[in-house]
Short mmCIF file of C-alpha atoms and ligand atoms in Angstrom, two decimals:
data_model
loop_
_atom_site.label_atom_id
_atom_site.label_comp_id
_atom_site.label_asym_id
_atom_site.label_seq_id
_atom_site.Cartn_x
_atom_site.Cartn_y
_atom_site.Cartn_z
CA UNK A 1 62.16 35.49 84.94
CA UNK A 2 60.33 36.00 81.67
CA UNK A 3 62.10 38.09 79.02
CA UNK A 4 60.16 40.39 76.74
CA UNK A 5 61.57 41.85 73.53
CA UNK A 6 60.34 45.41 73.00
CA UNK A 7 60.62 46.52 69.39
CA UNK A 8 60.69 50.31 69.17
CA UNK A 9 61.66 50.27 72.83
CA UNK A 10 63.58 53.56 72.65
CA UNK A 11 60.41 55.46 71.78
CA UNK A 12 57.71 57.15 73.83
CA UNK A 13 55.42 54.20 74.55
CA UNK A 14 58.19 51.60 74.41
CA UNK A 15 60.37 53.26 77.04
CA UNK A 16 57.51 53.70 79.53
CA UNK A 17 56.45 50.10 78.95
CA UNK A 18 60.01 48.90 79.62
CA UNK A 19 59.95 50.64 83.01
CA UNK A 20 56.64 49.05 84.03
CA UNK A 21 57.64 45.56 82.84
CA UNK A 22 60.92 45.72 84.74
CA UNK A 23 59.04 46.97 87.82
CA UNK A 24 56.77 43.92 87.54
CA UNK A 25 59.74 41.53 87.44
CA UNK A 26 60.17 40.95 83.71
CA UNK A 27 63.46 41.07 81.85
CA UNK A 28 63.45 43.48 78.92
CA UNK A 29 65.45 43.50 75.69
CA UNK A 30 65.12 46.48 73.36
CA UNK A 31 65.51 46.59 69.61
CA UNK A 32 65.17 49.97 67.86
CA UNK A 33 66.70 51.36 64.69
CA UNK A 34 66.61 54.87 66.21
CA UNK A 35 64.94 56.19 63.06
CA UNK A 36 62.58 58.28 65.18
CA UNK A 37 64.26 58.16 68.60
CA UNK A 38 67.66 58.46 70.20
CA UNK A 39 69.06 56.80 73.29
CA UNK A 40 67.82 59.52 75.70
CA UNK A 41 64.83 57.51 76.86
CA UNK A 42 66.80 54.27 77.13
CA UNK A 43 69.22 56.05 79.43
CA UNK A 44 66.20 57.34 81.37
CA UNK A 45 64.83 53.80 81.70
CA UNK A 46 68.17 52.65 83.08
CA UNK A 47 68.22 55.50 85.61
CA UNK A 48 64.66 54.84 86.75
CA UNK A 49 65.05 51.07 87.06
CA UNK A 50 68.74 50.94 88.03
CA UNK A 51 69.18 48.22 85.41
CA UNK A 52 71.27 47.97 82.27
CA UNK A 53 68.94 47.32 79.32
CA UNK A 54 70.23 45.00 76.60
CA UNK A 55 69.86 47.16 73.50
CA UNK A 56 70.20 46.29 69.81
CA UNK A 57 70.33 49.09 67.26
CA UNK A 58 68.73 47.14 64.46
CA UNK A 59 65.85 47.24 62.03
CA UNK A 60 63.09 44.70 62.65
CA UNK A 61 62.71 44.29 58.87
CA UNK A 62 66.18 42.67 58.78
CA UNK A 63 65.62 39.01 59.43
CA UNK A 64 69.25 38.11 60.12
CA UNK A 65 69.49 40.87 62.73
CA UNK A 66 66.31 39.62 64.39
CA UNK A 67 67.62 36.03 64.33
CA UNK A 68 70.80 37.21 66.03
CA UNK A 69 68.79 38.87 68.82
CA UNK A 70 66.74 35.73 69.37
CA UNK A 71 69.91 33.63 69.19
CA UNK A 72 71.61 35.64 71.90
CA UNK A 73 68.65 35.90 74.30
CA UNK A 74 65.96 33.68 75.70
CA UNK A 75 62.85 35.58 74.61
CA UNK A 76 59.46 34.57 76.00
CA UNK A 77 57.36 37.25 74.36
CA UNK A 78 57.41 40.47 72.39
CA UNK A 79 55.66 43.80 72.14
CA UNK A 80 55.73 45.35 68.71
CA UNK A 81 55.92 49.15 68.80
CA UNK A 82 58.42 49.64 65.99
CA UNK A 83 56.51 51.54 63.31
CA UNK A 84 56.25 54.84 61.52
CA UNK A 85 53.36 56.85 62.95
CA UNK A 86 52.85 60.18 61.22
CA UNK A 87 49.49 60.25 59.48
CA UNK A 88 50.33 63.05 56.99
CA UNK A 89 53.72 61.61 56.10
CA UNK A 90 52.08 58.25 55.41
CA UNK A 91 49.88 59.90 52.78
CA UNK A 92 52.98 61.33 51.06
CA UNK A 93 55.11 58.19 51.41
CA UNK A 94 52.70 55.24 51.47
CA UNK A 95 55.15 52.62 50.21
CA UNK A 96 57.66 53.50 52.88
CA UNK A 97 54.89 53.08 55.48
CA UNK A 98 53.62 49.78 54.12
CA UNK A 99 57.13 48.36 53.74
CA UNK A 100 58.30 49.36 57.18
CA UNK A 101 55.18 48.75 59.25
CA UNK A 102 54.15 45.46 57.65
CA UNK A 103 57.55 43.91 57.00
CA UNK A 104 58.85 44.61 60.50
CA UNK A 105 55.87 42.86 62.06
CA UNK A 106 55.93 39.89 59.68
CA UNK A 107 59.65 39.45 60.28
CA UNK A 108 59.20 39.55 64.05
CA UNK A 109 56.44 36.91 63.90
CA UNK A 110 58.45 34.65 61.57
CA UNK A 111 61.51 34.79 63.80
CA UNK A 112 59.40 34.20 66.91
CA UNK A 113 57.90 31.08 65.30
CA UNK A 114 61.38 29.84 64.36
CA UNK A 115 62.32 30.24 67.99
CA UNK A 116 59.38 28.42 69.55
CA UNK A 117 56.76 31.17 69.57
CA UNK A 118 55.51 33.05 72.64
CA UNK A 119 53.12 35.86 73.45
CA UNK A 120 53.04 38.90 71.23
CA UNK A 121 51.30 42.20 71.83
CA UNK A 122 50.59 44.39 68.83
CA UNK A 123 50.28 48.11 69.51
CA UNK A 124 47.24 49.18 67.55
CA UNK A 125 45.26 52.39 67.67
CA UNK A 126 41.78 53.81 68.05
CA UNK A 127 42.34 55.05 64.51
CA UNK A 128 40.96 51.66 63.35
CA UNK A 129 37.47 52.80 64.47
CA UNK A 130 37.54 55.99 62.38
CA UNK A 131 34.45 57.98 63.43
CA UNK A 132 32.36 55.33 65.22
CA UNK A 133 28.60 55.40 64.64
CA UNK A 134 28.06 54.85 68.36
CA UNK A 135 30.15 56.06 71.28
CA UNK A 136 31.95 54.99 73.36
CA UNK A 137 33.74 52.57 71.06
CA UNK A 138 33.78 48.96 72.24
CA UNK A 139 36.07 46.32 70.81
CA UNK A 140 33.11 45.15 68.70
CA UNK A 141 32.61 48.57 67.14
CA UNK A 142 33.19 47.93 63.43
CA UNK A 143 36.49 49.06 62.01
CA UNK A 144 36.05 51.76 59.39
CA UNK A 145 38.04 51.89 56.14
CA UNK A 146 41.30 53.60 56.99
CA UNK A 147 41.72 57.18 55.87
CA UNK A 148 45.52 57.03 55.68
CA UNK A 149 48.18 54.44 54.85
CA UNK A 150 49.30 54.72 58.49
CA UNK A 151 45.83 53.75 59.72
CA UNK A 152 45.68 51.01 57.13
CA UNK A 153 48.93 49.49 58.40
CA UNK A 154 47.36 49.25 61.87
CA UNK A 155 44.37 47.37 60.45
CA UNK A 156 46.50 45.07 58.30
CA UNK A 157 48.85 44.26 61.20
CA UNK A 158 45.84 43.39 63.35
CA UNK A 159 44.71 40.97 60.63
CA UNK A 160 48.21 39.54 60.24
CA UNK A 161 48.33 38.75 63.96
CA UNK A 162 44.82 37.25 64.03
CA UNK A 163 45.69 34.94 61.12
CA UNK A 164 49.17 34.06 62.40
CA UNK A 165 47.88 33.08 65.84
CA UNK A 166 45.21 30.86 64.26
CA UNK A 167 47.75 29.06 62.09
CA UNK A 168 50.64 28.80 64.56
CA UNK A 169 49.69 27.31 67.92
CA UNK A 170 53.05 28.30 69.43
CA UNK A 171 52.03 31.96 69.13
CA UNK A 172 49.68 33.78 71.45
CA UNK A 173 48.49 37.20 70.47
CA UNK A 174 46.93 40.30 71.90
CA UNK A 175 45.90 43.53 70.20
CA UNK A 176 45.84 46.68 72.29
CA UNK A 177 44.04 49.65 70.73
CA UNK A 178 45.45 52.77 72.32
CA UNK A 179 43.44 55.96 72.41
CA UNK A 180 45.52 59.16 72.81
CA UNK A 181 48.61 58.49 74.94
CA UNK A 182 49.97 61.64 76.60
CA UNK A 183 52.18 62.69 79.51
CA UNK A 184 55.55 61.55 80.75
CA UNK A 185 57.06 59.54 83.57
CA UNK A 186 56.72 61.39 86.92
CA UNK A 187 60.54 61.30 87.27
CA UNK A 188 60.81 63.47 84.12
CA UNK A 189 63.55 61.09 82.98
CA UNK A 190 61.54 59.80 80.00
CA UNK A 191 58.84 61.35 77.84
CA UNK A 192 57.86 62.18 74.30
CA UNK A 193 60.62 63.38 71.95
CA UNK A 194 58.96 64.37 68.68
CA UNK A 195 61.28 65.20 65.79
CA UNK A 196 60.60 68.53 64.11
CA UNK A 197 57.19 70.14 64.48
CA UNK A 198 54.93 67.90 66.58
CA UNK A 199 51.74 66.61 64.98
CA UNK A 200 50.12 65.58 68.23
CA UNK A 201 48.33 67.97 70.53
CA UNK A 202 50.16 67.68 73.85
CA UNK A 203 53.74 67.96 72.57
CA UNK A 204 52.60 70.98 70.53
CA UNK A 205 51.12 72.51 73.69
CA UNK A 206 54.24 71.92 75.80
CA UNK A 207 56.55 73.25 73.06
CA UNK A 208 54.38 76.35 72.68
CA UNK A 209 54.39 76.95 76.42
CA UNK A 210 58.19 76.51 76.39
CA UNK A 211 58.51 79.17 73.67
CA UNK A 212 59.57 76.88 70.82
CA UNK A 213 56.37 77.44 68.87
CA UNK A 214 54.62 80.74 68.27
CA UNK A 215 51.10 79.57 69.06
CA UNK A 216 48.87 76.55 69.16
CA UNK A 217 46.22 76.22 66.49
CA UNK A 218 43.05 74.54 67.67
CA UNK A 219 41.82 72.64 64.67
CA UNK A 220 38.10 73.34 64.44
CA UNK A 221 35.55 74.73 66.91
CA UNK A 222 32.52 73.92 64.79
CA UNK A 223 32.20 70.23 65.61
CA UNK A 224 28.87 69.03 67.02
CA UNK A 225 30.38 68.71 70.52
CA UNK A 226 29.62 70.69 73.72
CA UNK A 227 32.25 73.39 73.07
CA UNK A 228 32.69 72.81 69.33
CA UNK A 229 36.19 71.33 69.62
CA UNK A 230 36.93 67.66 68.98
CA UNK A 231 36.64 65.01 71.71
CA UNK A 232 39.35 62.43 72.45
CA UNK A 233 40.22 59.97 75.16
CA UNK A 234 43.60 61.08 76.52
CA UNK A 235 45.33 58.33 78.46
CA UNK A 236 48.32 58.74 80.74
CA UNK A 237 51.41 57.08 79.31
CA UNK A 238 52.20 55.27 82.57
CA UNK A 239 48.64 53.93 82.80
CA UNK A 240 48.97 52.76 79.20
CA UNK A 241 52.34 51.14 79.94
CA UNK A 242 50.89 49.14 82.85
CA UNK A 243 48.30 47.64 80.49
CA UNK A 244 51.17 45.70 78.87
CA UNK A 245 52.07 44.06 82.18
CA UNK A 246 48.42 42.96 82.50
CA UNK A 247 48.52 41.76 78.90
CA UNK A 248 51.43 39.38 79.58
CA UNK A 249 49.86 38.14 82.79
CA UNK A 250 46.73 37.36 80.84
CA UNK A 251 48.59 35.60 78.01
CA UNK A 252 50.57 33.50 80.50
CA UNK A 253 47.63 32.48 82.64
CA UNK A 254 45.09 31.92 79.93
CA UNK A 255 45.48 30.01 76.71
CA UNK A 256 42.41 29.78 74.56
CA UNK A 257 43.48 28.00 71.38
CA UNK A 258 44.21 30.27 68.50
CA UNK A 259 42.57 33.24 70.10
CA UNK A 260 43.91 36.72 69.84
CA UNK A 261 42.13 39.03 72.23
CA UNK A 262 41.55 42.71 71.50
CA UNK A 263 41.33 45.41 74.16
CA UNK A 264 40.70 49.14 74.16
CA UNK A 265 43.26 51.00 76.24
CA UNK A 266 41.83 54.36 77.19
CA UNK A 267 40.21 56.09 80.14
CA UNK A 268 36.59 56.03 79.01
CA UNK A 269 36.42 59.83 79.55
CA UNK A 270 36.05 62.17 76.58
CA UNK A 271 37.80 65.50 76.82
CA UNK A 272 37.66 68.33 74.29
CA UNK A 273 40.72 70.03 72.84
CA UNK A 274 39.65 73.26 74.55
CA UNK A 275 39.21 71.55 77.93
CA UNK A 276 42.64 69.99 77.62
CA UNK A 277 44.22 73.36 76.83
CA UNK A 278 42.47 75.00 79.79
CA UNK A 279 43.46 72.25 82.18
CA UNK A 280 47.07 72.46 81.01
CA UNK A 281 47.18 76.19 81.76
CA UNK A 282 45.41 75.82 85.12
CA UNK A 283 47.44 72.97 86.57
CA UNK A 284 50.78 74.31 85.37
CA UNK A 285 49.96 77.99 85.93
CA UNK A 286 51.49 78.80 82.56
CA UNK A 287 49.95 80.89 79.78
CA UNK A 288 49.50 79.40 76.34
CA UNK A 289 48.99 81.38 73.17
CA UNK A 290 46.38 79.77 70.96
CA UNK A 291 43.96 80.57 68.18
CA UNK A 292 41.08 78.78 66.55
CA UNK A 293 41.94 77.45 63.10
CA UNK A 294 40.09 75.41 60.50
CA UNK A 295 39.52 71.69 60.89
CA UNK A 296 42.49 69.42 60.17
CA UNK A 297 41.91 67.06 57.28
CA UNK A 298 41.34 63.48 58.35
CA UNK A 299 40.35 64.31 61.96
CA UNK A 300 37.28 62.68 63.46
CA UNK A 301 34.95 64.74 65.64
CA UNK A 302 34.78 62.45 68.65
CA UNK A 303 36.16 59.14 69.81
CA UNK A 304 36.52 57.64 73.24
CA UNK A 305 36.77 54.17 74.65
CA UNK A 306 34.51 51.78 76.41
CA UNK A 307 37.17 50.17 78.59
CA UNK A 308 34.96 47.73 80.48
CA UNK A 309 36.44 44.68 78.74
CA UNK A 310 40.01 45.60 79.72
CA UNK A 311 38.84 46.49 83.23
CA UNK A 312 37.11 43.15 83.67
CA UNK A 313 39.30 40.70 81.76
CA UNK A 314 42.75 42.26 82.18
CA UNK A 315 42.01 43.63 85.64
CA UNK A 316 43.50 46.88 84.38
CA UNK A 317 42.19 50.42 84.72
CA UNK A 318 43.58 53.87 83.94
CA UNK A 319 43.86 55.65 87.29
CA UNK A 320 45.79 58.87 86.77
CA UNK A 321 44.02 62.22 86.45
CA UNK A 322 44.51 64.32 83.35
CA UNK A 323 45.88 67.10 85.60
CA UNK A 324 48.60 64.82 86.91
CA UNK A 325 49.37 63.75 83.35
CA UNK A 326 49.59 67.32 82.05
CA UNK A 327 51.82 68.32 84.97
CA UNK A 328 54.18 65.45 84.09
CA UNK A 329 54.17 66.42 80.40
CA UNK A 330 55.14 69.99 81.33
CA UNK A 331 57.82 68.87 83.80
CA UNK A 332 59.39 66.76 81.04
CA UNK A 333 59.33 69.61 78.51
CA UNK A 334 60.84 72.02 81.04
CA UNK A 335 63.62 69.55 81.80
CA UNK A 336 64.36 69.11 78.10
CA UNK A 337 64.55 72.87 77.58
CA UNK A 338 66.30 73.53 80.90
CA UNK A 339 63.48 75.83 82.04
CA UNK A 340 62.68 76.52 85.68
C1 LIG B 1 46.59 60.67 66.08
C2 LIG B 1 46.40 59.56 65.10
C3 LIG B 1 46.23 58.28 65.88
C4 LIG B 1 47.41 58.06 66.77
C5 LIG B 1 47.56 59.25 67.70
C6 LIG B 1 48.80 59.10 68.54
C7 LIG B 1 44.75 59.38 63.20
C8 LIG B 1 43.62 60.03 62.53
N1 LIG B 1 45.23 59.94 64.30
O1 LIG B 1 45.36 60.81 66.80
O2 LIG B 1 46.11 57.20 65.02
O3 LIG B 1 47.24 56.90 67.53
O4 LIG B 1 47.67 60.43 66.93
O5 LIG B 1 48.72 59.93 69.63
O6 LIG B 1 45.24 58.40 62.76
N2 LIG B 1 44.95 69.24 67.57
C9 LIG B 1 44.90 70.62 67.52
N3 LIG B 1 46.06 71.31 67.29
C10 LIG B 1 47.26 70.68 67.11
C11 LIG B 1 47.31 69.26 67.18
C12 LIG B 1 46.13 68.58 67.40
O7 LIG B 1 43.84 71.22 67.67
O8 LIG B 1 48.27 71.37 66.89
C13 LIG B 1 43.71 68.50 67.83
C14 LIG B 1 43.36 67.53 66.72
O9 LIG B 1 42.63 68.19 65.72
C15 LIG B 1 42.55 66.48 67.48
C16 LIG B 1 43.19 66.47 68.87
O10 LIG B 1 43.90 67.70 68.97
O11 LIG B 1 41.22 66.88 67.61
C17 LIG B 1 44.17 65.32 69.07
O12 LIG B 1 45.08 65.32 67.99
P1 LIG B 1 46.38 64.38 67.95
O13 LIG B 1 47.15 64.52 69.23
O14 LIG B 1 47.12 64.65 66.69
O15 LIG B 1 45.79 62.91 67.96
P2 LIG B 1 44.70 62.23 66.99
O16 LIG B 1 44.63 62.92 65.69
O17 LIG B 1 43.46 62.03 67.78
#
């Protein structure tokens, strides 16, 4: 059995990925400093899979802690999710973002090399494309200068991995650029757990529907899009998690020297903010108070993925409908809030 270390494995994407890897026969080890998560989702992963997950509460920036984890486990590969991810906060606290997001990744790579290398997946973001000149965005769409320190850390970490893989033949790399991950596991045992007021659209919607927030503000209805609201590519969290299983299969079966492949992980379908809100209300038969507000600074008008490379090369495709995804997101929120 191959063992994969998941950094940030107690979080939203990490926990869903752990479930899918275990389901595909991998062993999973989680390291998370719980700075933006608690153990709720880890417990959920254990319930879903019926397995005890080896868990280290540690910071990936701490080299000795990372050495200890590698010393105590046979680790064949890693997925690096551990990072700060709030765009606005990164503008206010850039040094904290650069220190945490860059140092944690460098430390992981250094300790992997010390321990014989392996495959490493870096969780990147569609944010690297900014507002693409041509849509959908392919992996060759030029990266735009980042508009926030958060976005910049994604670009720099991509470059770090590309260079590291070139220089260290024991390492294999893969960059996955996620579009907008939403939803929750159909069991409602794991899902998104934002701290404080959510920045992202779907957790704000579910919290508003659950009565925690007064109303949703739709940021801008004057974009040059069919209904004036911004377009995104919302991908189901379980679909996104399964892409990591395909990523490791690819890295095991295929070994082009020094290459680090890049894949878009999205659905290829654009959806507007307004459409998403309407579908949420329709599928869940729940009202949602919303109003149109001004544009949010830093938002792009439209971005969605060309996923043909991932479909062809990884043999992976997003298959869940947005309705199914929004029903799962609502089921998770209701369970958290003990609503019927
Ligand atoms: C953001 C990050 C992206 C990250 C992603 C994680 C940027 C610019 N964006 O994407 O890197 O990977 O989160 O999911 O770096 N909206 C509202 N009202 C709200 C919240 C959002 O109308 O209360 C709108 C936004 O204006 C946007 C859409 O919903 O048009 C999606 O927003 P959000 O969920 O925050 O994701 P992004 O900004 O696309």
